Structure formats: C-alpha cells, structure tokens
CSV table of C-alpha atoms in Angstrom, one decimal:
chain,number,residue,atom,x,y,z
A,1,MET,CA,0.0,0.0,0.0
A,2,GLY,CA,1.1,3.5,-0.6
A,3,GLY,CA,1.3,6.4,1.8
A,4,GLY,CA,4.4,5.3,3.8
A,5,ILE,CA,4.9,5.4,7.5
A,6,ARG,CA,5.2,9.0,8.7
A,7,ASN,CA,7.0,8.3,11.9
A,8,LYS,CA,9.8,6.4,10.2
A,9,VAL,CA,12.8,8.3,9.0
A,10,ARG,CA,13.4,7.6,5.3
A,11,ARG,CA,16.0,8.9,2.9
A,12,THR,CA,15.8,8.9,-0.8
A,13,LYS,CA,18.1,6.3,-2.4
A,14,PHE,CA,18.9,5.2,-6.0
A,15,VAL,CA,18.9,1.6,-7.0
A,16,LYS,CA,19.5,-0.4,-10.2
A,17,HIS,CA,16.4,-1.3,-12.1
A,18,VAL,CA,16.1,-4.8,-13.6
A,19,SER,CA,15.3,-4.6,-17.3
A,20,VAL,CA,12.1,-5.7,-18.9
A,21,ASP,CA,11.8,-6.9,-22.5
A,22,ALA,CA,10.2,-4.4,-24.8
A,23,PRO,CA,8.5,-4.8,-28.1
A,24,ALA,CA,10.2,-3.3,-31.2
A,25,PRO,CA,11.0,-0.6,-32.0
A,26,ALA,CA,11.6,0.6,-28.5
A,27,ALA,CA,13.5,-1.2,-25.8
A,28,ALA,CA,13.5,-0.7,-22.0
A,29,VAL,CA,17.0,-1.3,-20.7
A,30,ALA,CA,18.6,-1.6,-17.3
A,31,VAL,CA,20.0,1.6,-15.8
A,32,VAL,CA,23.7,1.8,-15.0
A,33,ASP,CA,24.4,4.5,-12.5
A,34,GLY,CA,26.1,7.5,-14.2
A,35,LEU,CA,28.5,7.8,-11.3
A,36,GLY,CA,29.6,4.2,-11.4
A,37,LYS,CA,28.5,3.4,-7.9
A,38,PRO,CA,27.2,-0.1,-7.1
A,39,PHE,CA,23.4,-0.6,-6.9
A,40,GLU,CA,21.1,-3.2,-5.3
A,41,ASP,CA,19.1,-5.1,-7.8
A,42,LEU,CA,15.4,-4.3,-7.6
A,43,SER,CA,12.6,-5.1,-9.9
A,44,LEU,CA,9.7,-2.6,-9.8
A,45,LEU,CA,8.0,-3.5,-13.1
A,46,PRO,CA,5.7,-6.4,-14.1
A,47,LYS,CA,7.6,-9.5,-15.1
A,48,THR,CA,5.6,-9.8,-18.4
A,49,SER,CA,7.2,-8.4,-21.5
A,50,THR,CA,4.4,-6.0,-22.3
A,51,ALA,CA,1.3,-4.7,-20.6
A,52,SER,CA,-2.1,-5.0,-22.1
A,53,SER,CA,-3.4,-2.0,-23.9
A,54,ASP,CA,-6.9,-2.7,-22.6
A,55,GLN,CA,-8.0,-0.4,-19.8
A,56,PRO,CA,-7.6,-2.2,-16.4
A,57,SER,CA,-10.4,-2.2,-14.0
A,58,GLY,CA,-9.8,-0.5,-10.7
A,59,ASP,CA,-8.3,-2.9,-8.2
A,60,GLY,CA,-7.6,-0.7,-5.3
A,61,LYS,CA,-3.8,-1.5,-5.3
A,62,ASN,CA,-2.7,2.0,-5.9
A,63,ILE,CA,-3.4,4.4,-3.1
A,64,PRO,CA,-4.6,8.0,-3.7
A,65,CYS,CA,-2.3,10.9,-3.0
A,66,LEU,CA,-4.9,13.6,-2.4
A,67,PRO,CA,-8.1,13.9,-0.4
A,68,ARG,CA,-11.5,13.8,-2.0
A,69,LEU,CA,-12.4,16.6,-4.5
A,70,GLY,CA,-14.0,19.6,-3.0
A,71,THR,CA,-11.6,19.4,0.0
A,72,ALA,CA,-8.6,21.3,-1.5
A,73,SER,CA,-6.4,22.5,1.2
A,74,THR,CA,-3.7,25.0,1.7
A,75,SER,CA,-2.6,23.2,4.9
A,76,LYS,CA,1.1,22.5,5.3
A,77,GLU,CA,0.3,19.0,6.6
A,78,PRO,CA,0.9,16.0,4.3
A,79,LEU,CA,-2.3,15.0,2.6
A,80,LYS,CA,-3.3,11.6,3.9
A,81,SER,CA,-4.7,8.7,1.9
A,82,VAL,CA,-8.2,7.4,2.4
A,83,ALA,CA,-7.8,3.9,1.1
A,84,THR,CA,-11.2,2.3,1.9
A,85,SER,CA,-13.4,4.9,0.2
A,86,ASN,CA,-11.2,5.1,-2.9
A,87,VAL,CA,-11.0,1.3,-3.3
A,88,ALA,CA,-14.8,1.3,-3.5
A,89,GLU,CA,-14.7,4.2,-6.0
A,90,SER,CA,-12.1,2.5,-8.1
A,91,GLN,CA,-14.2,-0.7,-8.2
A,92,ARG,CA,-17.2,1.3,-9.3
A,93,GLN,CA,-15.2,3.0,-12.0
A,94,GLY,CA,-14.0,-0.4,-13.3
A,95,SER,CA,-17.4,-2.1,-13.2
A,96,SER,CA,-19.7,0.6,-14.5
A,97,ASP,CA,-21.0,0.9,-18.0
A,98,PRO,CA,-18.8,2.9,-20.4
A,99,THR,CA,-19.2,6.7,-20.0
A,100,PRO,CA,-18.4,9.4,-22.5
A,101,LEU,CA,-15.0,9.8,-20.8
A,102,ASP,CA,-14.4,6.1,-21.1
A,103,ASP,CA,-15.2,6.4,-24.8
A,104,ILE,CA,-12.7,9.1,-25.2
A,105,ILE,CA,-10.0,7.1,-23.4
A,106,THR,CA,-10.8,4.1,-25.5
A,107,LYS,CA,-10.4,6.1,-28.7
A,108,LEU,CA,-7.1,7.5,-27.6
A,109,THR,CA,-5.6,4.2,-26.4
A,110,THR,CA,-6.8,1.8,-29.1
A,111,LYS,CA,-6.4,3.9,-32.2
A,112,SER,CA,-2.6,4.0,-32.0
A,113,GLN,CA,-0.2,1.3,-30.9
A,114,PRO,CA,3.5,1.8,-30.3
A,115,THR,CA,4.5,-0.9,-32.9
A,116,ARG,CA,2.3,0.4,-35.6
A,117,ARG,CA,2.1,3.5,-37.8
A,118,CYS,CA,0.5,6.2,-35.7
A,119,GLU,CA,-2.7,7.7,-36.9
A,120,MET,CA,-4.4,10.9,-35.8
A,121,VAL,CA,-7.2,10.2,-33.3
A,122,GLN,CA,-10.5,11.8,-34.3
A,123,LEU,CA,-12.0,13.4,-31.3
A,124,SER,CA,-14.7,15.9,-31.6
A,125,GLU,CA,-14.3,19.5,-30.6
A,126,SER,CA,-17.0,19.1,-28.0
A,127,GLU,CA,-15.1,16.1,-26.5
A,128,ILE,CA,-11.9,18.1,-26.2
A,129,ARG,CA,-13.7,21.1,-24.7
A,130,TYR,CA,-15.2,18.8,-22.1
A,131,LEU,CA,-11.7,17.6,-21.2
A,132,CYS,CA,-10.3,21.1,-20.9
A,133,TYR,CA,-13.2,22.3,-18.8
A,134,VAL,CA,-13.6,19.4,-16.3
A,135,SER,CA,-9.8,19.0,-15.8
A,136,ARG,CA,-9.5,22.8,-15.2
A,137,GLU,CA,-12.0,22.6,-12.4
A,138,ILE,CA,-10.0,19.7,-10.8
A,139,PHE,CA,-6.7,21.5,-11.1
A,140,LEU,CA,-8.2,24.5,-9.2
A,141,ARG,CA,-9.6,22.3,-6.5
A,142,GLN,CA,-6.3,20.7,-5.8
A,143,PRO,CA,-3.3,22.5,-4.3
A,144,ASN,CA,-0.7,24.4,-6.4
A,145,LEU,CA,2.0,22.4,-4.4
A,146,LEU,CA,0.7,18.9,-4.6
A,147,GLU,CA,1.7,16.8,-1.5
A,148,LEU,CA,1.9,13.2,-2.8
A,149,GLU,CA,2.8,9.8,-1.4
A,150,SER,CA,4.9,7.0,-2.9
A,151,PRO,CA,4.8,4.8,-4.8
A,152,ILE,CA,4.7,6.9,-7.9
A,153,LYS,CA,6.1,7.0,-11.4
A,154,ILE,CA,7.6,10.4,-12.5
A,155,CYS,CA,7.8,11.3,-16.2
A,156,GLY,CA,9.5,14.3,-17.9
A,157,ASP,CA,8.8,16.1,-21.1
A,158,ILE,CA,6.6,14.4,-23.7
A,159,HIS,CA,6.3,17.2,-26.3
A,160,GLY,CA,3.6,15.7,-28.4
A,161,GLN,CA,5.3,12.3,-28.9
A,162,TYR,CA,2.0,10.4,-28.5
A,163,SER,CA,3.3,7.0,-29.5
A,164,ASP,CA,6.1,7.3,-26.8
A,165,LEU,CA,3.5,8.2,-24.2
A,166,LEU,CA,1.5,5.1,-25.1
A,167,ARG,CA,4.8,3.1,-24.9
A,168,ILE,CA,5.3,4.3,-21.3
A,169,PHE,CA,1.8,3.2,-20.3
A,170,GLU,CA,2.3,-0.2,-22.1
A,171,HIS,CA,5.5,-0.9,-20.1
A,172,VAL,CA,4.6,0.5,-16.7
A,173,GLY,CA,0.8,0.1,-16.7
A,174,PHE,CA,-2.2,2.1,-17.8
A,175,PRO,CA,-3.8,4.1,-15.0
A,176,PRO,CA,-4.8,3.2,-12.4
A,177,LYS,CA,-2.3,0.4,-12.3
A,178,ALA,CA,0.3,2.9,-11.2
A,179,ASN,CA,0.3,6.4,-9.7
A,180,TYR,CA,1.8,9.0,-12.2
A,181,LEU,CA,3.3,12.4,-12.0
A,182,PHE,CA,4.2,14.3,-15.2
A,183,LEU,CA,6.5,17.3,-15.0
A,184,GLY,CA,5.1,19.4,-17.9
A,185,ASN,CA,5.8,20.1,-21.5
A,186,TYR,CA,3.1,18.0,-23.1
A,187,VAL,CA,2.8,20.0,-26.3
A,188,ASP,CA,4.9,21.5,-29.1
A,189,TYR,CA,7.5,20.0,-31.4
A,190,GLY,CA,5.9,16.5,-31.7
A,191,LYS,CA,3.2,15.9,-34.3
A,192,GLN,CA,0.4,14.8,-31.9
A,193,SER,CA,0.2,17.3,-29.1
A,194,ILE,CA,-3.6,17.2,-29.2
A,195,GLU,CA,-3.7,13.4,-28.6
A,196,THR,CA,-1.0,13.6,-26.0
A,197,VAL,CA,-2.6,16.3,-23.8
A,198,CYS,CA,-6.1,14.9,-24.3
A,199,LEU,CA,-5.1,11.5,-23.0
A,200,LEU,CA,-3.4,13.1,-20.0
A,201,LEU,CA,-6.4,15.2,-19.2
A,202,ALA,CA,-8.7,12.3,-19.6
A,203,TYR,CA,-6.8,10.2,-17.1
A,204,LYS,CA,-6.6,13.2,-14.8
A,205,ILE,CA,-10.4,13.4,-14.8
A,206,LYS,CA,-10.8,9.6,-14.5
A,207,PHE,CA,-8.3,9.2,-11.7
A,208,PRO,CA,-8.0,12.6,-10.1
A,209,GLU,CA,-6.2,11.2,-7.0
A,210,ASN,CA,-3.8,8.9,-8.7
A,211,PHE,CA,-2.7,10.9,-11.8
A,212,PHE,CA,-1.0,14.3,-11.6
A,213,LEU,CA,0.1,16.9,-14.1
A,214,LEU,CA,2.4,19.8,-13.5
A,215,ARG,CA,2.8,22.8,-15.7
A,216,GLY,CA,5.8,23.2,-18.0
A,217,ASN,CA,7.1,26.3,-19.8
A,218,HIS,CA,5.4,25.2,-23.0
A,219,GLU,CA,2.0,25.2,-21.2
A,220,CYS,CA,2.0,28.9,-21.9
A,221,VAL,CA,0.5,30.8,-24.9
A,222,SER,CA,3.6,32.8,-25.7
A,223,ILE,CA,5.6,29.7,-26.2
A,224,ASN,CA,3.2,27.1,-27.7
A,225,ARG,CA,2.0,29.9,-30.1
A,226,ILE,CA,5.4,29.6,-31.7
A,227,TYR,CA,6.6,26.0,-31.4
A,228,GLY,CA,3.8,24.0,-33.0
A,229,PHE,CA,0.7,23.6,-30.8
A,230,TYR,CA,-1.1,26.6,-32.0
A,231,ASP,CA,-0.5,25.5,-35.6
A,232,GLU,CA,-1.7,22.0,-34.9
A,233,CYS,CA,-4.9,23.3,-33.2
A,234,LYS,CA,-5.6,25.7,-36.0
A,235,ARG,CA,-5.0,23.1,-38.7
A,236,ARG,CA,-7.1,20.4,-37.2
A,237,PHE,CA,-9.7,22.4,-35.4
A,238,ASN,CA,-9.7,26.2,-34.8
A,239,VAL,CA,-8.0,28.9,-32.8
A,240,ARG,CA,-10.9,28.9,-30.3
A,241,LEU,CA,-9.9,25.4,-29.2
A,242,TRP,CA,-6.3,26.5,-28.7
A,243,LYS,CA,-7.6,29.2,-26.4
A,244,ALA,CA,-9.6,26.5,-24.5
A,245,PHE,CA,-6.4,24.6,-23.9
A,246,ALA,CA,-4.7,27.8,-22.8
A,247,ASP,CA,-7.4,28.4,-20.1
A,248,CYS,CA,-6.8,24.9,-18.9
A,249,PHE,CA,-3.0,25.2,-18.8
A,250,ASN,CA,-3.3,28.4,-16.8
A,251,CYS,CA,-4.8,26.3,-13.9
A,252,LEU,CA,-2.1,23.6,-13.7
A,253,PRO,CA,-0.2,23.2,-10.5
A,254,VAL,CA,3.5,24.0,-10.6
A,255,ALA,CA,5.2,21.7,-8.1
A,256,ALA,CA,4.8,18.5,-6.1
A,257,LEU,CA,6.3,17.2,-2.9
A,258,ILE,CA,6.6,13.4,-2.5
A,259,ASP,CA,6.7,12.1,1.1
A,260,ASP,CA,8.1,15.4,2.2
A,261,LYS,CA,11.5,14.5,0.7
A,262,ILE,CA,11.4,14.9,-3.1
A,263,LEU,CA,10.5,18.2,-4.7
A,264,CYS,CA,9.3,17.9,-8.3
A,265,VAL,CA,9.1,20.9,-10.6
A,266,HIS,CA,9.4,21.5,-14.3
A,267,GLY,CA,12.4,23.9,-14.4
A,268,GLY,CA,14.2,24.5,-11.1
A,269,LEU,CA,14.9,26.8,-8.2
A,270,SER,CA,14.4,30.5,-7.9
A,271,PRO,CA,16.3,33.2,-6.0
A,272,ASP,CA,12.8,34.4,-4.9
A,273,LEU,CA,11.9,31.1,-3.3
A,274,ALA,CA,12.4,31.4,0.4
A,275,ASN,CA,9.8,28.9,1.6
A,276,LEU,CA,7.4,26.4,0.1
A,277,ASP,CA,4.4,28.4,1.1
A,278,GLN,CA,5.2,30.8,-1.7
A,279,ILE,CA,4.5,28.0,-4.2
A,280,ARG,CA,1.3,27.1,-2.4
A,281,ASN,CA,0.1,30.7,-2.5
A,282,LEU,CA,0.8,31.4,-6.2
A,283,ALA,CA,-2.4,32.6,-7.8
A,284,ARG,CA,-4.3,30.6,-10.4
A,285,PRO,CA,-5.5,30.8,-13.1
A,286,THR,CA,-2.5,32.8,-14.5
A,287,ASP,CA,-0.3,33.1,-17.5
A,288,VAL,CA,3.4,32.7,-17.0
A,289,PRO,CA,5.2,36.1,-16.4
A,290,ASP,CA,8.6,36.9,-17.9
A,291,THR,CA,10.2,37.2,-14.4
A,292,GLY,CA,9.6,36.2,-10.9
A,293,LEU,CA,9.0,33.0,-8.9
A,294,LEU,CA,6.5,31.2,-11.3
A,295,CYS,CA,8.8,32.0,-14.3
A,296,ASP,CA,11.8,30.6,-12.5
A,297,LEU,CA,10.0,27.4,-11.4
A,298,LEU,CA,9.3,26.7,-15.1
A,299,TRP,CA,12.4,28.0,-16.8
A,300,SER,CA,15.5,27.9,-14.6
A,301,ASP,CA,18.3,25.3,-15.2
A,302,PRO,CA,21.2,23.8,-13.2
A,303,GLY,CA,24.6,24.9,-14.3
A,304,ARG,CA,27.7,22.8,-13.6
A,305,ASP,CA,30.1,25.7,-13.9
A,306,VAL,CA,27.9,28.1,-11.9
A,307,LYS,CA,28.3,29.1,-8.3
A,308,GLY,CA,25.2,30.8,-6.9
A,309,TRP,CA,23.0,32.3,-9.6
A,310,GLY,CA,23.9,33.0,-13.2
A,311,MET,CA,22.5,34.2,-16.4
A,312,ASN,CA,20.4,31.8,-18.5
A,313,ASP,CA,21.1,31.5,-22.2
A,314,ARG,CA,17.5,30.9,-22.8
A,315,GLY,CA,16.8,34.6,-22.2
A,316,PHE,CA,14.5,33.7,-19.3
A,317,SER,CA,15.2,33.1,-15.6
A,318,TYR,CA,18.5,31.9,-14.2
A,319,THR,CA,20.9,29.1,-13.9
A,320,PHE,CA,21.8,27.8,-10.4
A,321,GLY,CA,24.9,26.0,-9.1
A,322,PRO,CA,25.3,22.9,-7.0
A,323,ASP,CA,25.8,25.1,-3.9
A,324,LYS,CA,22.2,26.4,-4.3
A,325,VAL,CA,20.8,22.9,-4.6
A,326,ALA,CA,22.6,21.8,-1.4
A,327,GLU,CA,21.6,24.9,0.4
A,328,PHE,CA,17.9,24.6,-0.6
A,329,LEU,CA,17.7,20.9,0.3
A,330,MET,CA,19.3,21.4,3.7
A,331,LYS,CA,17.1,24.4,4.6
A,332,HIS,CA,13.9,22.5,3.8
A,333,GLY,CA,14.8,19.0,4.9
A,334,LEU,CA,14.6,17.5,1.5
A,335,ASP,CA,16.6,14.8,-0.2
A,336,LEU,CA,16.2,15.4,-3.9
A,337,ILE,CA,15.0,17.9,-6.6
A,338,CYS,CA,13.4,16.1,-9.6
A,339,ARG,CA,12.9,18.2,-12.7
A,340,SER,CA,12.7,18.0,-16.5
A,341,HIS,CA,13.0,20.9,-19.0
A,342,GLN,CA,16.2,19.8,-20.8
A,343,VAL,CA,17.1,17.0,-23.3
A,344,VAL,CA,19.6,14.6,-21.7
A,345,GLU,CA,21.3,11.8,-23.6
A,346,ASP,CA,20.3,8.9,-21.4
A,347,GLY,CA,16.9,10.1,-20.5
A,348,TYR,CA,18.0,11.1,-17.0
A,349,GLU,CA,21.0,12.9,-15.6
A,350,PHE,CA,22.3,13.6,-12.1
A,351,PHE,CA,23.5,17.0,-10.9
A,352,ALA,CA,25.0,18.3,-7.6
A,353,ASP,CA,26.2,14.9,-6.3
A,354,ARG,CA,22.8,13.2,-7.0
A,355,GLN,CA,20.9,15.9,-5.2
A,356,LEU,CA,19.1,16.8,-8.4
A,357,VAL,CA,18.0,14.7,-11.3
A,358,THR,CA,16.7,15.7,-14.7
A,359,ILE,CA,14.3,13.4,-16.4
A,360,PHE,CA,13.3,13.7,-20.1
A,361,SER,CA,10.8,11.2,-21.4
A,362,ALA,CA,10.7,11.9,-25.2
A,363,PRO,CA,13.2,9.6,-26.9
A,364,CYS,CA,14.7,10.7,-30.2
A,365,HIS,CA,13.2,14.1,-29.5
A,366,HIS,CA,11.8,16.0,-32.5
A,367,ASP,CA,13.5,13.4,-34.7
A,368,GLU,CA,16.7,15.5,-34.4
A,369,PHE,CA,18.3,14.0,-31.3
A,370,ASP,CA,19.5,10.5,-30.5
A,371,ASN,CA,18.5,10.8,-26.9
A,372,ALA,CA,16.9,8.1,-24.8
A,373,GLY,CA,13.7,8.7,-22.8
A,374,ALA,CA,13.4,7.8,-19.1
A,375,LEU,CA,11.0,7.8,-16.2
A,376,MET,CA,11.8,7.5,-12.5
A,377,SER,CA,10.0,5.1,-10.2
A,378,VAL,CA,9.8,5.9,-6.5
A,379,ASP,CA,8.8,3.0,-4.3
A,380,GLU,CA,7.3,3.0,-0.7
A,381,ASP,CA,10.8,3.2,0.8
A,382,LEU,CA,11.9,6.1,-1.4
A,383,LEU,CA,14.1,3.9,-3.5
A,384,CYS,CA,14.4,5.5,-6.9
A,385,SER,CA,15.1,3.6,-10.1
A,386,PHE,CA,14.9,4.5,-13.8
A,387,LEU,CA,13.4,2.9,-16.8
A,388,ILE,CA,15.1,3.9,-20.0
A,389,PHE,CA,13.5,3.8,-23.5
A,390,LYS,CA,16.0,3.7,-26.3
A,391,PRO,CA,15.4,5.9,-29.3
A,392,ALA,CA,12.9,4.2,-31.6
A,393,ASP,CA,12.7,4.1,-35.3
A,394,LYS,CA,10.8,7.1,-36.6
A,395,ILE,CA,7.1,6.5,-36.5
A,396,GLN,CA,5.3,8.3,-39.3
A,397,VAL,CA,2.0,10.1,-38.6
A,398,GLN,CA,-0.7,9.4,-41.1
A,399,SER,CA,-2.5,12.7,-41.8
A,400,THR,CA,-2.9,15.3,-44.5
A,401,GLY,CA,-1.4,18.7,-44.3
A,402,ILE,CA,0.9,18.1,-41.4
A,403,GLY,CA,3.4,20.7,-42.5
A,404,CYS,CA,6.8,21.3,-40.9
A,405,LEU,CA,7.3,22.3,-37.3
A,406,PRO,CA,9.8,25.0,-36.4
A,407,GLY,CA,13.4,23.7,-35.9
A,408,TYR,CA,14.2,22.6,-32.4
A,409,PRO,CA,16.6,24.7,-30.4
A,410,ARG,CA,17.8,22.7,-27.4
A,411,LEU,CA,17.5,25.5,-24.9
A,412,HIS,CA,13.8,25.9,-25.6
A,413,SER,CA,12.7,22.6,-24.2
C-alpha cells in the first residue's frame, strides 16, 4: 500500500532497475548509474514483457495521494490517503458501464499502438472542450503544491510524442495500475500534441487522486503559439480550441512534494523562493510572467560551472549552481529535486552529487536528437530507479497537411 509510515525516517536512495523486454521498435533497458556506484538489484515493473493496452479495472492496489475533490487545502500538513473509500470508488469505475469519458480514453488508447504506424485520433471539438473544462476545475480544487505519497512514477517532457506516451503506459501500466506524476511540456515539437494532452487530461479526470500533471514552460500561450501547438490546433480544429487549452493550462499546479522528501518541478529553483508556502500561494489561473517565482520554477536550469545564480542563455530566468541545490535541500529538509526541461542523452542525468535529477521522457526528441527517454520510479521506501526507453525508429504520422514544425533549439525545451 502507498502512503508510507510518517514516523519512520526515510531517505531517498537510488537503486538499479532490472530490465524488462520491450516490443520493437523501443527497448527498455537496465540503468547503470552514471557515477559508477554499485546498486542493489530491484525489480519494480511487471515481469511480463508487455502490458495489455486494454484499460484495467480499478483494483484498489494504488493508493490515492490527495483527499476527495472539494476538499482542496492550503494546509502545510501532508495529505493523507483514504484507502477504503477510494477502493470502492475505483471498483465502481472499473465495473460501471462505459461513459463518454471512457469512450474518449478508448479512442485514444486503441487507435494508436507503439508498434504500428501512428494515426491521428479523431476526437470531436466538444469532447476536447469537455476535457479542458472538467480538468480545469479539478486542477483548481487541488493545491498548487501537490503533496503526494509514494509509490509513484515520474515522467518528464513528452512534447507531443504520443506513441512514446503510449509506450510508457504499455510498459509501466495504464492508469490506475500505477500512480503517475508528469512534470510538464506535453505540447509542441511533436506531431500529436492534441492526442497527448487529451489522454493526459482524460486520465486526470478519470483518476484525479492517482494521476497528476504539473505545468511546464510550454503550457503557456507565448511559447506554444510559436513551437507547434497553435498551428496543430488551427490546422485540425480552430483557434478557439487552442484558447480553451490555454485556459486549462493556466490552472495547472506547478510543483509536487513526494513524502516530504522529493520536490518535483518542471524547471528548477528561484532566488525568490524562500519557503514552500510561496508556491502554495501562487495565484491561479494565471499566465506565465517573464520574471519572478513562477517564471523561474518553469524556466531555470542547473549549471555545472555556476556558483550561486547565473544568467540563463534561454533569455528567461536563471541558472543555479550545485551550492544552491545543497543549500535549498538542507534548509527545507529535502533529499532530492526532480525536474525535466532539458534534453539529456540517457533520459536522466544527475547533478550536484545526486541531489538533483533531470528526467526527459521523449526519446529521439523531435527526430533531431539520438537521446533516450526515461522515467523514474519511487517506491514506498523512497528507493528511486529508472526505466530507459532507447530511441525508436521514426514512426510516421498518417495525416494530411501536417506541414513542418519549427526547428528545435535545445535550450527551448
């Protein structure tokens, strides 16, 4: 069961992950620690080679991380799990007749398969507007700083690579078989941003206490207006739908705290961040400003050659050195900062003596990089392991009038 024991002192640790076989063209491989330190063997994934693409019925095995909707809280206390009531709800969800939401999820998960040519999923505009509206209300009812409990799977940037998102679920398990936290950047660059964000929003609505989405710097109109999402919405639907997505993105939470030990955010630290209550108190809905705390949480980057705070080549926010990571963790009693926002060759990369990790979950990003994708699993004892997806053969998208997306500058991830 999730939730952990609050009176037991636990420290975040990293362990080796036993590999699982993966269907072509992607492969999940065992992680070798980048620092060459020995690891304990630990298998956190199902032993079967692939997971079924059918939607699983709720089995109550994964424990919710937030209280019931309608009870959003700004309390500093960790949010406790209420297992009994949620097992019953999960069972009801699994045994009930199909709903319009179930129909949407079925369309999104059966139309495209990781080993096939990937087709556009034909959702109606009304279905997409429904996803945007309902998920928006859920985001606003839940805290801006989510306080979650292990076990949980953490994923980095997806960037419209819909087939790779499906590949993650096929290997690790479709919700609610696992708790998920995504760190933002769902849209832009990839050819199927609409399918990607719609599936994520649908799962958020279906499993609001087991499935979590943070905001990335691309969940902002000034950015996704340029890097592909606006063009995709306009080409396939209309500009009004792009604005509906924007209203939804403006309500996304910006950070998560796992078992009071792992801080998760899209970008990084901020010189304006003195305490975590500042994150809790950020106003929503809101666009992303050009400066300040919210901007930094979504845009800042670690810098190996930086001491303290430095200029960021992106033109937004700052870079921060290992000293700032250590100082922040010590001050707040944390073990680890988990973030995304940058392409890394192996899908994950440590910084500041393993006090920060970058996770990027879009392999062969934008068909211009040979990077792997990865996700991080956090078990009940705060043991962290990584599942790596090697770059896959290019999967063509069957559609008309796709057009070309803008070239990808690394620093704008």
